XYZ file of C-alpha atoms in Angstrom:
677
model
C 164.513 -113.860 7.263
C 162.895 -111.939 10.115
C 161.099 -109.757 7.564
C 159.572 -112.904 6.109
C 158.464 -114.077 9.559
C 156.802 -110.702 10.114
C 154.915 -110.984 6.848
C 153.689 -114.449 7.770
C 152.425 -113.104 11.089
C 150.600 -110.155 9.575
C 149.168 -111.565 6.376
C 148.360 -115.083 7.556
C 144.629 -114.594 7.163
C 144.029 -111.436 5.204
C 146.503 -112.235 2.448
C 146.428 -116.018 2.497
C 145.711 -115.954 -1.245
C 148.810 -114.655 -2.994
C 148.698 -113.379 -6.514
C 147.745 -116.220 -8.855
C 148.050 -114.986 -12.429
C 146.224 -118.027 -13.770
C 143.305 -117.302 -11.480
C 143.298 -113.616 -12.484
C 143.253 -114.537 -16.186
C 140.299 -116.842 -15.590
C 138.427 -114.070 -13.767
C 139.105 -111.602 -16.583
C 137.789 -114.099 -19.136
C 134.691 -114.613 -17.016
C 134.089 -110.849 -16.783
C 134.073 -110.707 -20.589
C 131.215 -113.178 -20.857
C 127.496 -112.496 -20.631
C 127.255 -112.034 -16.858
C 125.147 -109.547 -14.880
C 126.504 -106.195 -13.664
C 126.498 -107.365 -10.043
C 128.459 -110.483 -10.979
C 131.001 -108.269 -12.744
C 131.367 -106.224 -9.557
C 132.151 -109.407 -7.612
C 134.664 -110.490 -10.273
C 136.441 -107.109 -10.260
C 136.621 -107.179 -6.457
C 138.141 -110.672 -6.576
C 140.760 -109.480 -9.105
C 141.546 -106.443 -6.920
C 141.936 -108.729 -3.909
C 144.525 -110.823 -5.750
C 146.447 -107.718 -6.853
C 146.177 -105.561 -3.732
C 149.375 -106.663 -1.961
C 151.558 -107.084 -5.059
C 150.471 -104.416 -7.567
C 148.637 -101.506 -5.955
C 148.118 -99.683 -9.270
C 146.244 -102.563 -10.893
C 144.347 -103.209 -7.662
C 143.123 -99.587 -7.505
C 142.077 -99.712 -11.158
C 139.700 -102.632 -10.536
C 138.571 -101.183 -7.176
C 137.529 -97.955 -8.920
C 135.477 -99.816 -11.508
C 133.852 -102.005 -8.832
C 132.989 -98.974 -6.672
C 131.436 -97.044 -9.573
C 129.293 -99.999 -10.664
C 128.246 -100.737 -7.059
C 127.139 -97.151 -6.450
C 125.305 -96.901 -9.768
C 123.413 -100.125 -8.999
C 122.964 -99.641 -5.203
C 124.909 -102.877 -4.629
C 126.036 -102.612 -0.987
C 127.860 -105.952 -0.889
C 130.039 -104.981 -3.839
C 130.641 -101.550 -2.311
C 131.798 -103.071 1.000
C 134.203 -105.489 -0.703
C 135.595 -102.701 -2.896
C 136.131 -100.403 0.094
C 137.915 -103.172 1.986
C 140.256 -103.653 -0.994
C 140.772 -99.902 -1.383
C 141.541 -99.480 2.321
C 144.068 -102.304 2.163
C 145.958 -100.632 -0.703
C 146.071 -97.369 1.290
C 147.216 -99.255 4.397
C 150.128 -100.989 2.649
C 151.105 -97.595 1.175
C 151.419 -96.200 4.756
C 148.318 -93.951 4.537
C 147.036 -95.268 7.841
C 144.410 -92.610 8.685
C 142.888 -92.714 5.197
C 142.798 -96.519 5.317
C 141.059 -96.476 8.686
C 138.368 -94.056 7.436
C 137.726 -96.281 4.411
C 137.486 -99.429 6.564
C 135.071 -97.673 8.939
C 132.875 -96.691 5.981
C 132.909 -100.319 4.809
C 131.989 -101.437 8.338
C 129.078 -98.995 8.548
C 127.610 -100.064 5.191
C 128.084 -103.776 6.015
C 126.265 -103.387 9.334
C 123.354 -101.501 7.763
C 122.995 -104.072 4.971
C 123.581 -107.012 7.404
C 126.480 -108.255 5.238
C 128.320 -110.171 7.958
C 131.270 -111.361 5.861
C 132.011 -107.780 4.804
C 131.576 -106.672 8.428
C 134.041 -109.335 9.584
C 136.553 -108.294 6.879
C 136.233 -104.630 7.886
C 136.763 -105.386 11.588
C 139.781 -107.508 10.702
C 141.227 -104.761 8.487
C 140.716 -102.056 11.127
C 142.540 -104.329 13.583
C 145.470 -104.594 11.163
C 145.466 -100.792 10.757
C 145.819 -100.346 14.493
C 148.432 -103.138 14.646
C 150.545 -101.331 12.035
C 150.690 -98.280 14.323
C 151.460 -100.272 17.477
C 148.025 -99.665 19.046
C 147.558 -103.215 20.235
C 144.561 -102.838 22.583
C 142.108 -101.428 19.990
C 143.535 -103.853 17.416
C 142.668 -106.732 19.746
C 139.115 -105.387 20.222
C 138.463 -105.391 16.465
C 140.040 -108.844 15.996
C 137.708 -110.204 18.697
C 134.694 -108.660 16.924
C 135.848 -110.265 13.681
C 136.253 -113.634 15.428
C 132.699 -113.468 16.792
C 131.332 -112.776 13.301
C 133.369 -115.595 11.721
C 131.987 -117.939 14.398
C 128.435 -116.833 13.587
C 129.159 -117.497 9.903
C 130.834 -120.816 10.825
C 133.770 -119.805 8.598
C 136.692 -122.007 9.623
C 139.119 -120.027 7.469
C 137.956 -116.797 9.089
C 138.153 -118.202 12.624
C 141.639 -119.605 12.020
C 142.896 -116.270 10.682
C 141.345 -114.243 13.506
C 142.831 -116.587 16.113
C 146.243 -116.197 14.501
C 146.027 -112.393 14.551
C 144.804 -112.400 18.180
C 147.802 -114.568 19.080
C 150.118 -112.056 17.382
C 148.649 -109.189 19.422
C 149.173 -111.111 22.670
C 152.757 -111.758 21.549
C 153.284 -108.032 20.914
C 151.896 -107.314 24.393
C 154.301 -109.824 25.966
C 151.577 -112.321 26.860
C 153.333 -115.423 25.499
C 150.875 -117.881 27.119
C 147.785 -116.412 25.413
C 149.742 -115.989 22.191
C 150.540 -119.717 22.131
C 146.965 -120.686 23.030
C 145.433 -118.661 20.191
C 147.989 -119.705 17.564
C 147.567 -123.342 18.646
C 143.777 -122.963 18.288
C 144.338 -121.526 14.794
C 146.378 -124.630 13.914
C 143.650 -126.906 15.296
C 140.966 -125.200 13.177
C 143.134 -125.366 10.043
C 143.765 -129.061 10.694
C 140.002 -129.650 10.822
C 139.655 -128.248 7.289
C 142.990 -129.606 5.999
C 144.317 -126.117 5.237
C 147.948 -127.201 4.944
C 149.479 -123.753 4.215
C 147.681 -122.366 7.255
C 148.923 -125.233 9.428
C 152.503 -124.716 8.244
C 152.377 -120.985 8.947
C 150.900 -121.668 12.383
C 153.759 -123.985 13.327
C 156.234 -121.438 11.959
C 154.755 -118.714 14.153
C 154.797 -121.016 17.189
C 158.457 -121.636 16.432
C 159.094 -117.886 16.466
C 157.302 -117.575 19.836
C 159.376 -120.355 21.377
C 162.548 -118.862 19.927
C 161.684 -115.420 21.328
C 161.027 -117.054 24.704
C 164.451 -118.748 24.647
C 163.029 -122.270 24.251
C 165.196 -123.472 21.364
C 163.976 -127.084 21.549
C 160.332 -125.934 21.366
C 161.164 -123.658 18.439
C 162.968 -126.452 16.586
C 160.086 -128.903 17.149
C 157.564 -126.509 15.572
C 159.839 -125.504 12.678
C 160.332 -129.196 11.847
C 156.556 -129.778 11.835
C 156.165 -126.856 9.428
C 159.003 -128.233 7.293
C 157.261 -131.567 6.723
C 154.006 -129.908 5.649
C 155.812 -127.507 3.326
C 157.538 -130.456 1.677
C 154.166 -132.136 1.165
C 152.565 -129.101 -0.494
C 155.679 -128.287 -2.517
C 155.995 -124.626 -1.504
C 159.717 -124.276 -2.177
C 160.039 -120.574 -1.327
C 158.439 -120.869 2.112
C 160.321 -124.134 2.691
C 163.594 -122.333 1.959
C 162.809 -119.724 4.618
C 161.892 -122.530 6.991
C 165.300 -124.110 6.414
C 166.820 -120.745 7.381
C 164.791 -120.737 10.612
C 165.940 -124.253 11.484
C 169.526 -123.383 10.622
C 169.480 -120.426 12.998
C 168.162 -122.596 15.838
C 170.870 -125.231 15.263
C 173.456 -122.446 15.205
C 172.208 -121.073 18.539
C 172.376 -124.630 19.923
C 176.002 -124.738 18.653
C 175.176 -127.637 16.332
C 176.973 -125.857 13.534
C 177.105 -128.704 10.994
C 173.314 -129.119 11.095
C 172.956 -125.349 10.792
C 175.260 -125.301 7.732
C 173.318 -128.191 6.118
C 170.001 -126.339 6.440
C 171.406 -123.042 5.153
C 172.764 -124.989 2.164
C 169.332 -126.553 1.540
C 167.800 -123.063 1.526
C 170.365 -121.898 -1.048
C 169.582 -124.907 -3.244
C 165.829 -124.201 -3.173
C 166.307 -120.516 -4.005
C 168.437 -121.636 -6.977
C 165.691 -124.023 -8.094
C 163.034 -121.306 -8.113
C 165.415 -118.837 -9.752
C 165.412 -116.339 -6.870
C 169.014 -115.111 -6.751
C 168.182 -112.119 -4.558
C 166.698 -114.206 -1.746
C 169.908 -116.231 -1.528
C 171.222 -113.238 0.416
C 169.340 -114.396 3.508
C 170.906 -117.881 4.015
C 174.318 -116.550 2.910
C 174.245 -113.881 5.625
C 173.020 -116.436 8.186
C 175.910 -118.757 7.211
C 178.343 -115.861 7.577
C 177.030 -115.081 11.065
C 177.392 -118.736 12.020
C 181.042 -118.914 10.897
C 181.742 -115.641 12.717
C 180.447 -117.182 15.951
C 182.716 -120.184 15.288
C 185.618 -117.721 14.832
C 186.162 -119.001 11.281
C 186.599 -115.470 10.003
C 187.730 -116.382 6.485
C 184.513 -118.283 5.671
C 182.476 -115.697 7.579
C 183.849 -112.930 5.327
C 183.224 -115.036 2.198
C 179.531 -115.691 2.890
C 178.791 -112.308 4.436
C 180.319 -110.486 1.456
C 178.273 -112.553 -1.020
C 175.098 -112.095 1.001
C 175.502 -108.328 1.459
C 176.206 -107.865 -2.285
C 173.037 -109.765 -3.252
C 170.963 -107.925 -0.612
C 172.184 -104.543 -1.927
C 171.267 -105.511 -5.483
C 167.767 -106.515 -4.334
C 167.415 -103.471 -2.034
C 166.848 -105.703 1.024
C 167.701 -102.933 3.504
C 167.277 -105.012 6.676
C 169.475 -107.813 5.327
C 172.144 -105.320 4.188
C 172.097 -103.782 7.662
C 172.412 -107.142 9.480
C 175.050 -108.512 7.108
C 177.221 -105.373 7.094
C 177.170 -105.282 10.906
C 178.701 -108.788 11.102
C 181.005 -108.092 8.140
C 182.462 -105.119 10.031
C 183.054 -107.331 13.089
C 184.648 -110.019 10.889
C 187.039 -107.613 9.120
C 187.996 -106.144 12.482
C 188.769 -109.641 13.811
C 190.979 -110.243 10.729
C 192.808 -106.961 11.324
C 191.404 -105.328 8.164
C 190.427 -102.112 9.896
C 189.862 -100.111 6.715
C 187.368 -102.689 5.388
C 185.830 -102.957 8.850
C 185.295 -99.196 8.833
C 183.705 -99.315 5.370
C 181.367 -102.145 6.422
C 180.398 -100.258 9.562
C 179.600 -97.145 7.478
C 177.357 -99.312 5.318
C 175.650 -100.708 8.449
C 175.022 -97.190 9.792
C 173.774 -95.997 6.396
C 171.313 -98.893 6.110
C 170.042 -98.321 9.650
C 169.339 -94.684 8.781
C 167.789 -95.661 5.434
C 165.317 -98.023 7.096
C 164.161 -95.222 9.393
C 164.058 -92.716 6.514
C 162.064 -95.073 4.280
C 159.386 -95.347 6.945
C 159.135 -91.551 7.099
C 159.337 -90.744 3.387
C 155.725 -91.514 2.466
C 154.398 -89.631 5.459
C 156.556 -86.601 4.544
C 155.273 -86.732 0.955
C 151.715 -86.678 2.234
C 152.469 -83.721 4.523
C 154.017 -81.843 1.597
C 150.886 -82.416 -0.489
C 148.730 -81.168 2.371
C 150.950 -78.116 2.754
C 150.659 -77.303 -0.964
C 146.890 -77.421 -0.727
C 146.981 -75.185 2.336
C 149.146 -72.619 0.485
C 146.716 -72.573 -2.404
C 143.836 -71.916 -0.050
C 145.681 -69.029 1.527
C 145.607 -66.977 -1.667
C 144.769 -63.262 -1.525
C 141.052 -63.618 -2.267
C 140.705 -66.306 0.352
C 142.446 -64.111 2.947
C 140.239 -61.081 2.118
C 137.070 -63.121 2.441
C 138.280 -64.530 5.715
C 139.031 -61.018 7.089
C 135.542 -59.772 6.121
C 133.880 -62.688 7.887
C 136.113 -62.150 10.931
C 135.068 -58.451 11.116
C 131.365 -59.303 10.979
C 131.852 -61.973 13.599
C 133.643 -59.466 15.856
C 130.724 -56.958 15.644
C 128.243 -59.708 16.456
C 130.379 -60.927 19.334
C 130.612 -57.434 20.906
C 126.854 -56.953 20.784
C 126.264 -60.365 22.252
C 128.793 -59.711 25.041
C 127.020 -56.492 26.077
C 123.703 -58.279 26.507
C 125.388 -61.135 28.327
C 127.090 -58.661 30.727
C 123.792 -56.919 31.555
C 122.003 -60.229 32.129
C 124.911 -61.395 34.250
C 124.710 -58.349 36.548
C 121.009 -58.931 37.133
C 121.623 -62.605 37.927
C 124.459 -61.697 40.360
C 122.265 -59.239 42.304
C 119.463 -61.799 42.614
C 122.003 -64.440 43.642
C 123.510 -62.216 46.395
C 120.100 -61.507 47.935
C 119.210 -65.196 47.859
C 122.618 -66.125 49.250
C 122.249 -63.928 52.350
C 118.824 -65.395 53.171
C 119.945 -68.952 52.439
C 123.171 -68.579 54.455
C 121.299 -67.677 57.632
C 119.063 -70.724 57.305
C 122.066 -72.868 56.448
C 123.949 -71.850 59.605
C 121.021 -72.914 61.800
C 120.695 -76.185 59.874
C 124.456 -76.917 60.102
C 124.405 -76.496 63.879
C 121.624 -79.088 64.133
C 123.431 -81.457 61.724
C 126.703 -81.213 63.714
C 124.841 -82.138 66.872
C 123.227 -85.162 65.177
C 126.548 -86.202 63.565
C 128.232 -86.217 66.969
C 125.552 -88.548 68.324
C 125.722 -90.812 65.245
C 129.539 -90.970 65.395
C 129.439 -92.002 69.044
C 126.869 -94.738 68.310
C 128.837 -95.947 65.254
C 132.085 -96.194 67.228
C 130.329 -98.142 69.981
C 128.805 -100.558 67.438
C 132.148 -100.970 65.649
C 133.921 -101.840 68.913
C 131.202 -104.328 69.844
C 131.272 -105.932 66.366
C 135.066 -106.281 66.398
C 134.973 -107.716 69.910
C 132.316 -110.241 68.790
C 134.296 -111.292 65.702
C 137.525 -111.522 67.709
C 135.776 -113.596 70.396
C 134.427 -116.062 67.774
C 137.856 -116.258 66.145
C 139.667 -117.011 69.432
C 137.089 -119.567 70.600
C 137.024 -121.334 67.207
C 140.809 -121.377 66.916
C 141.288 -122.727 70.448
C 138.668 -125.479 69.944
C 139.974 -126.714 66.561
C 143.113 -128.224 68.133
C 141.330 -130.356 70.727
C 138.718 -131.506 68.212
C 141.442 -132.532 65.774
C 143.126 -134.419 68.614
C 139.859 -136.224 69.423
C 139.470 -137.327 65.800
C 143.052 -138.595 65.686
C 142.778 -140.252 69.082
C 139.641 -142.136 68.023
C 141.505 -143.673 65.102
C 144.481 -144.515 67.328
C 142.249 -146.216 69.931
C 140.447 -148.183 67.212
C 143.720 -149.338 65.672
C 145.208 -150.285 69.082
C 142.127 -152.291 70.138
C 141.995 -154.102 66.772
C 145.665 -155.066 67.102
C 145.170 -156.443 70.608
C 141.657 -157.956 70.458
C 140.852 -158.324 66.757
C 138.100 -156.665 64.699
C 135.151 -155.348 66.723
C 132.261 -154.102 64.549
C 130.599 -152.175 67.388
C 133.837 -150.424 68.292
C 134.566 -149.717 64.606
C 131.072 -148.202 64.183
C 131.431 -146.030 67.297
C 134.887 -144.902 66.197
C 133.547 -143.969 62.762
C 130.691 -142.006 64.349
C 133.146 -140.229 66.645
C 135.427 -139.339 63.729
C 132.475 -138.102 61.610
C 131.162 -135.982 64.477
C 134.641 -134.585 65.150
C 135.124 -133.701 61.481
C 131.712 -132.025 61.408
C 132.604 -129.899 64.447
C 135.977 -129.049 62.884
C 134.192 -127.886 59.722
C 131.828 -125.747 61.810
C 134.763 -124.234 63.712
C 136.638 -123.630 60.474
C 133.599 -121.814 59.071
C 133.373 -119.732 62.221
C 137.064 -118.744 62.049
C 136.809 -117.787 58.381
C 133.580 -115.860 58.972
C 135.243 -113.913 61.796
C 138.312 -113.176 59.640
C 136.056 -112.114 56.757
C 134.053 -109.784 59.001
C 137.278 -108.168 60.271
C 138.720 -107.915 56.743
C 141.748 -110.005 57.765
C 141.324 -113.017 55.472
C 144.056 -112.977 52.791
C 143.111 -113.207 49.093
C 145.694 -114.883 46.815
C 144.266 -115.683 43.355
C 146.381 -117.946 41.123
C 145.941 -120.465 38.280
C 144.461 -123.582 39.942
C 142.751 -126.790 38.879
C 139.178 -126.689 40.209
C 138.792 -130.423 39.609
C 141.683 -131.107 42.018
C 140.051 -128.925 44.705
C 136.822 -130.907 44.258
C 138.617 -134.282 44.483
C 140.363 -133.201 47.715
C 137.039 -132.083 49.201
C 135.292 -135.320 48.212
C 138.059 -137.352 49.895
C 137.751 -135.221 53.065
C 133.971 -135.653 53.314
C 133.762 -139.317 52.294
C 133.565 -140.575 55.929
C 130.607 -138.244 56.541
C 128.876 -139.576 53.415
C 129.713 -143.217 54.218
C 128.113 -142.841 57.649
C 124.786 -142.198 55.848
C 125.438 -144.638 52.998
C 125.463 -141.689 50.545
C 127.488 -141.957 47.336
C 129.495 -138.942 46.106
C 130.141 -138.907 42.355
C 132.534 -136.498 40.584
C 131.698 -136.371 36.860
C 134.446 -134.030 35.684
C 136.274 -135.348 32.612
C 138.531 -132.412 31.739
C 140.859 -130.049 33.638
C 139.112 -126.870 34.817
C 141.697 -124.087 35.087
C 140.723 -120.804 36.769
C 142.487 -117.754 38.227
C 141.081 -118.163 41.749
C 141.907 -118.230 45.487
C 142.368 -121.938 46.292
C 141.657 -121.527 50.034
C 138.277 -119.942 49.330
C 137.488 -122.546 46.659
C 138.104 -125.379 49.165
C 135.775 -123.670 51.658
C 133.078 -123.215 48.979
C 133.055 -126.872 47.867
C 133.432 -128.250 51.410
C 130.333 -126.345 52.591
C 128.209 -127.140 49.516
C 129.031 -130.870 49.506
C 128.732 -131.120 53.301
C 125.297 -129.427 53.128
C 124.211 -131.854 50.400
C 125.194 -134.819 52.610
C 123.499 -133.221 55.604
C 120.124 -132.801 53.866
C 120.173 -136.045 51.854
C 118.499 -139.158 53.324
C 120.430 -142.403 53.712
C 121.144 -144.193 50.444
C 121.006 -140.927 48.486
C 123.465 -139.450 46.046
C 125.551 -136.253 45.588
C 126.877 -135.505 42.075
C 129.480 -132.850 41.179
C 129.797 -131.879 37.506
C 132.077 -129.395 35.774
C 132.413 -128.059 32.254
C 134.091 -125.303 30.228
C 131.927 -122.579 28.717
C 133.167 -119.940 26.264
C 134.800 -117.616 28.819
C 133.797 -119.313 32.073
C 133.946 -122.501 34.100
C 130.676 -124.003 35.411
C 130.455 -126.388 38.399
C 127.198 -127.893 39.705
C 126.613 -129.684 43.019
C 123.394 -131.753 42.883
C 121.851 -133.916 45.630
C 118.800 -136.115 46.001
C 117.912 -134.505 49.314
C 114.789 -133.050 50.870
C 114.915 -129.838 48.822
C 114.303 -126.180 49.758
C 110.899 -124.419 49.639
C 110.781 -121.773 46.884
C 109.909 -118.997 49.328
C 113.184 -119.688 51.223
C 115.533 -119.967 48.234
C 116.482 -116.286 48.180
C 117.097 -116.260 51.971
C 119.375 -119.290 52.342
C 122.527 -117.134 52.383
C 121.394 -114.977 55.322
C 122.738 -115.627 58.846
C 119.592 -116.174 60.917
C 119.425 -118.779 63.679
C 115.633 -119.069 63.292
C 116.072 -120.154 59.652
C 118.718 -122.834 60.304
C 117.340 -126.321 59.520
C 118.446 -129.692 60.902
C 119.740 -132.460 58.650
C 118.019 -135.750 57.925
C 119.732 -137.221 61.012
C 119.127 -134.156 63.131
C 122.546 -132.635 62.268
C 122.768 -129.060 63.523
C 124.336 -126.099 61.748
C 125.287 -122.452 62.319
C 123.937 -120.867 59.146
C 127.433 -119.568 58.350
C 128.271 -122.041 55.571
C 126.168 -120.694 52.700
C 126.886 -117.108 53.773
C 130.617 -117.847 53.368
C 129.970 -119.637 50.063
C 128.146 -116.660 48.544
C 130.738 -114.088 49.737
C 133.692 -116.231 48.608
C 132.127 -116.867 45.176
C 131.619 -113.132 44.660
C 135.171 -112.391 45.887
C 136.451 -114.651 43.072
C 134.301 -112.763 40.493
C 131.894 -115.684 40.218
C 128.141 -116.243 40.411
C 126.017 -118.753 42.355
C 122.432 -119.858 41.670
C 120.372 -122.326 43.707
C 117.629 -124.497 42.169
C 115.489 -126.870 44.229
C 112.355 -129.040 44.204
C 110.870 -130.290 47.459
C 111.325 -134.029 47.852
C 113.540 -134.213 44.729
C 116.750 -132.411 45.621
C 118.820 -129.250 45.241
C 121.357 -128.033 42.691
C 123.872 -125.217 43.207
C 125.272 -123.794 39.942
C 128.596 -121.908 40.219
C 130.341 -120.033 37.416
C 133.876 -118.606 37.519
C 136.071 -116.839 34.955
C 138.518 -119.085 33.098
C 142.207 -118.706 33.888
């Protein structure tokens, strides 16, 4: 069963069209009609595509014809398709290097002729070639190139297949989260085009991921979704394997009756399609299940039947798995001789699987060795010795001239070195003197800078507590007076002003502390997956009193979760300073709008106000700390100039970008982009 899962994972896109003899017959009939040579090339390539994973001999026959006709007629598209088919046959025959060279040739021709579909196929095939050999990083690179091309072609089938293969690579690399995201996206694309087989395979692969991750309920949910689709399309063979998957999950959940029912359904379907050999798979799974239930008699019955069928069909992996459990079963029954025989079979199959993977490579090495022996015949050796002798004479003559030239160069170099060394000694003495002075000045500046930063940090830290107490005390006084004397609008207004002023001072002190920590390199950096929209909502709630005091409305127009791998503390500081600045420089009755959206690989957040705006000549200087450049707000609010400096540094620390756009009298917009999490 696991072999079947593997095939689904690998061939989901590239081999989604299995051999269809009716389709092949139709293509052959069409090739016999009065069609052009180029059309025949396309027909032969289509026939080769249908044969290439099931009958390599027939596939190569049609590939050869297609290649010859394409070359004779300078038909690059036909040549690219033929090379992709030829490379695939070599790949499935374990000639990985040869396949890769063929795919690269197809890629080169496709790029030169701007045949994007052929280019996408070649990139996809090269990715599979690397995947076969366990080189997952380059495989992922080629899959991503293929995906980009399929997107440019707006090929939903291509995009769905590429997403599936990218998900498989992430799974191989242990990145289960990205694997699920890409396979889920593949399912979504297939659903948009009603590609039911693709949807079913996607849910099957998700089931495998959940099963590998130990989430049996998640695995079962996805297998059941695949089951319903497979029933609808009537694919009995794949449905039978799906029943096996579900049976295994029920068995692991110790719901043995449900497991047995699904294994039985798989057996029934294999009987209906006349596939006796494939019955080995559910029989072995049933045997394993009864072994786990310690029902050794039934375990032996089903395991024996399954192993016999698997041996007849040469299913090496199934023979290995079944004989392993059969040995354990016979041992549990006390039949040690039979247990020993089953274990020998298990060991033999394990070795055979390894040997089978090496056989084709050994055959290729033997062929290469034979060719090498033929080349090393007597005449070849004599010719090689003659050329070696002539090369030796030429080399000796060349070496003599090189030696003479080298001696001359060395003498000139020694004379120059003596003169240069004397000048260098005098220059080094002067440089050491200057370095000593520079080091002393640098150390003095460093001490002063650290003392300044430390002083700001201490002052800011010590003032934050009292200011927070003032803000809290103002609310307490207001509440106490209202309880004793009723609502007093003047008192409520003064209390609100006091709270707003206190909060503004706290923000300034907080900026000062963080600036001092940043300057000293002491501010911690802890990136994690966070929701940017939640950070923005918290900031808006914090600054609402400041906005209300100026009758300014703050609108957050973010309609989807924005997930990024970012430092939340720095994000809060960024949005607090930007929104606070917008309020500060916006007249009463104005508006501040925060928007967010997902781009392809990034998140974009904009903060827009209807404020006084920034002159164009000052836009590129707003992040500098310069007291002379600090402007007052529309109510005369003062600032330190630290806020935007912190914003820029914190954005860059989180691998983001910030751009400011402004029109005088209209308002200002800050555009921030961050990598998606």
